[in-house]
Amino acid sequence: MDLSTLTKKIDYTFLKPTATRNEIKQFCQEAIQYRFNVVFINPYYLSFAKHQLADQPIKIGIPIGFSLGSATTRTKVFETKEAVRSGASEIDMLINLGAMKSKLYDLVKQDISEVIKAAEGALTKVIIETALLTQEEKRVAAEIACEAGADFVKTSTGFNGGGATVEDVKRLKQIVGPTIGVKAAGGIRTYNDAMKMIEAGADRLGTSGAISIVTGKTSTQSY
């Protein structure tokens, strides 16, 4: 796969809770250098990153309900509205995992629907955290995300005990079909990792290892 095609599929990600302004600045400079289309950062740094990326065709994505998913819907809606108002173009929200495990599917769907509504057209991806779900729960969660109007279903946060697997990506793509995207995230560190996910059906890759993937070199920062 040629470099420009690959970079368009990567959401370059830096969600480390101890991130400093200098690290965010360097991260944004790397995004510009390697021409990534989208960067994902924690909400606190949205305005700072927007300034760093001024006049660049790079979208900024923000995680919502991160990284546990157990915030109230009202809180997720507030987070989403604030992110979009401040310049976020993409939203990655984590489902209410407790509600999912409790089979409160109407609540899970409402949670997603309200965030999508609050996003006001910003691309919205729904994280189902595959490592914590059974095969049946993965199916139901993906179907609920589709019914709620999500643009993408995403495998993982990478923070809760597991990341993307080829098997999960294949299964999710079969469930959501061609009109909904699948984002693989968590543990994707090399070009071979990336190609396996893309071949399995991933439309996007969320990774802090994007530079290693596209160049074989390791970033000077640990994201």
PDB file of C-alpha atoms in Angstrom, residues 1 5-11 37-38 90 123 125 151-155 169-170 172-174 176-185 188 194-206:
ATOM      1  CA  MET A   1       0.000   0.000   0.000  1.00  0.00           C
ATOM      2  CA  THR A   5      -3.192   5.835   1.076  1.00  0.00           C
ATOM      3  CA  LEU A   6      -1.926   4.389   4.338  1.00  0.00           C
ATOM      4  CA  THR A   7      -1.632   7.734   6.146  1.00  0.00           C
ATOM      5  CA  LYS A   8      -5.250   8.536   5.225  1.00  0.00           C
ATOM      6  CA  LYS A   9      -6.337   5.445   7.134  1.00  0.00           C
ATOM      7  CA  ILE A  10      -4.451   6.338  10.319  1.00  0.00           C
ATOM      8  CA  ASP A  11      -5.757   8.310  13.282  1.00  0.00           C
ATOM      9  CA  ASN A  37      -5.286  13.263   8.234  1.00  0.00           C
ATOM     10  CA  VAL A  38      -6.495  12.992  11.825  1.00  0.00           C
ATOM     11  CA  GLU A  90     -14.363  13.615  14.948  1.00  0.00           C
ATOM     12  CA  LEU A 123     -17.910  11.902  12.338  1.00  0.00           C
ATOM     13  CA  LYS A 125     -17.128   6.328  16.099  1.00  0.00           C
ATOM     14  CA  ASP A 151     -20.425   6.299  11.322  1.00  0.00           C
ATOM     15  CA  PHE A 152     -17.928   3.736  12.644  1.00  0.00           C
ATOM     16  CA  VAL A 153     -17.637   0.923  15.140  1.00  0.00           C
ATOM     17  CA  LYS A 154     -14.286   0.873  16.914  1.00  0.00           C
ATOM     18  CA  THR A 155     -12.682  -2.119  18.597  1.00  0.00           C
ATOM     19  CA  VAL A 169     -12.121  -6.743  12.883  1.00  0.00           C
ATOM     20  CA  LYS A 170     -13.354  -9.390  10.463  1.00  0.00           C
ATOM     21  CA  LEU A 172     -17.289  -6.460  13.079  1.00  0.00           C
ATOM     22  CA  LYS A 173     -17.024  -5.797   9.356  1.00  0.00           C
ATOM     23  CA  GLN A 174     -19.342  -8.716   8.648  1.00  0.00           C
ATOM     24  CA  VAL A 176     -21.875  -3.690  10.140  1.00  0.00           C
ATOM     25  CA  GLY A 177     -21.545  -4.220   6.390  1.00  0.00           C
ATOM     26  CA  PRO A 178     -20.132  -1.855   3.777  1.00  0.00           C
ATOM     27  CA  THR A 179     -21.905   1.345   4.829  1.00  0.00           C
ATOM     28  CA  ILE A 180     -20.450   1.584   8.363  1.00  0.00           C
ATOM     29  CA  GLY A 181     -16.729   1.860   8.954  1.00  0.00           C
ATOM     30  CA  VAL A 182     -14.612  -0.250  11.297  1.00  0.00           C
ATOM     31  CA  LYS A 183     -11.772   1.323  13.246  1.00  0.00           C
ATOM     32  CA  ALA A 184      -9.146  -1.004  14.683  1.00  0.00           C
ATOM     33  CA  ALA A 185      -7.271   0.352  17.688  1.00  0.00           C
ATOM     34  CA  ILE A 188      -1.138  -1.724  16.257  1.00  0.00           C
ATOM     35  CA  ALA A 194      -1.521  -2.345  10.100  1.00  0.00           C
ATOM     36  CA  MET A 195      -1.794  -4.363   6.894  1.00  0.00           C
ATOM     37  CA  LYS A 196      -3.325  -7.326   8.718  1.00  0.00           C
ATOM     38  CA  MET A 197      -6.053  -5.072  10.134  1.00  0.00           C
ATOM     39  CA  ILE A 198      -6.726  -3.401   6.796  1.00  0.00           C
ATOM     40  CA  GLU A 199      -6.886  -6.759   5.025  1.00  0.00           C
ATOM     41  CA  ALA A 200      -9.338  -7.949   7.692  1.00  0.00           C
ATOM     42  CA  GLY A 201     -11.640  -5.031   6.870  1.00  0.00           C
ATOM     43  CA  ALA A 202     -10.480  -2.068   8.962  1.00  0.00           C
ATOM     44  CA  ASP A 203     -11.226   1.275   7.341  1.00  0.00           C
ATOM     45  CA  ARG A 204      -9.300   3.246   9.964  1.00  0.00           C
ATOM     46  CA  LEU A 205      -6.469   2.501  12.379  1.00  0.00           C
ATOM     47  CA  GLY A 206      -6.096   4.242  15.711  1.00  0.00           C
TER      48      GLY A 206
END
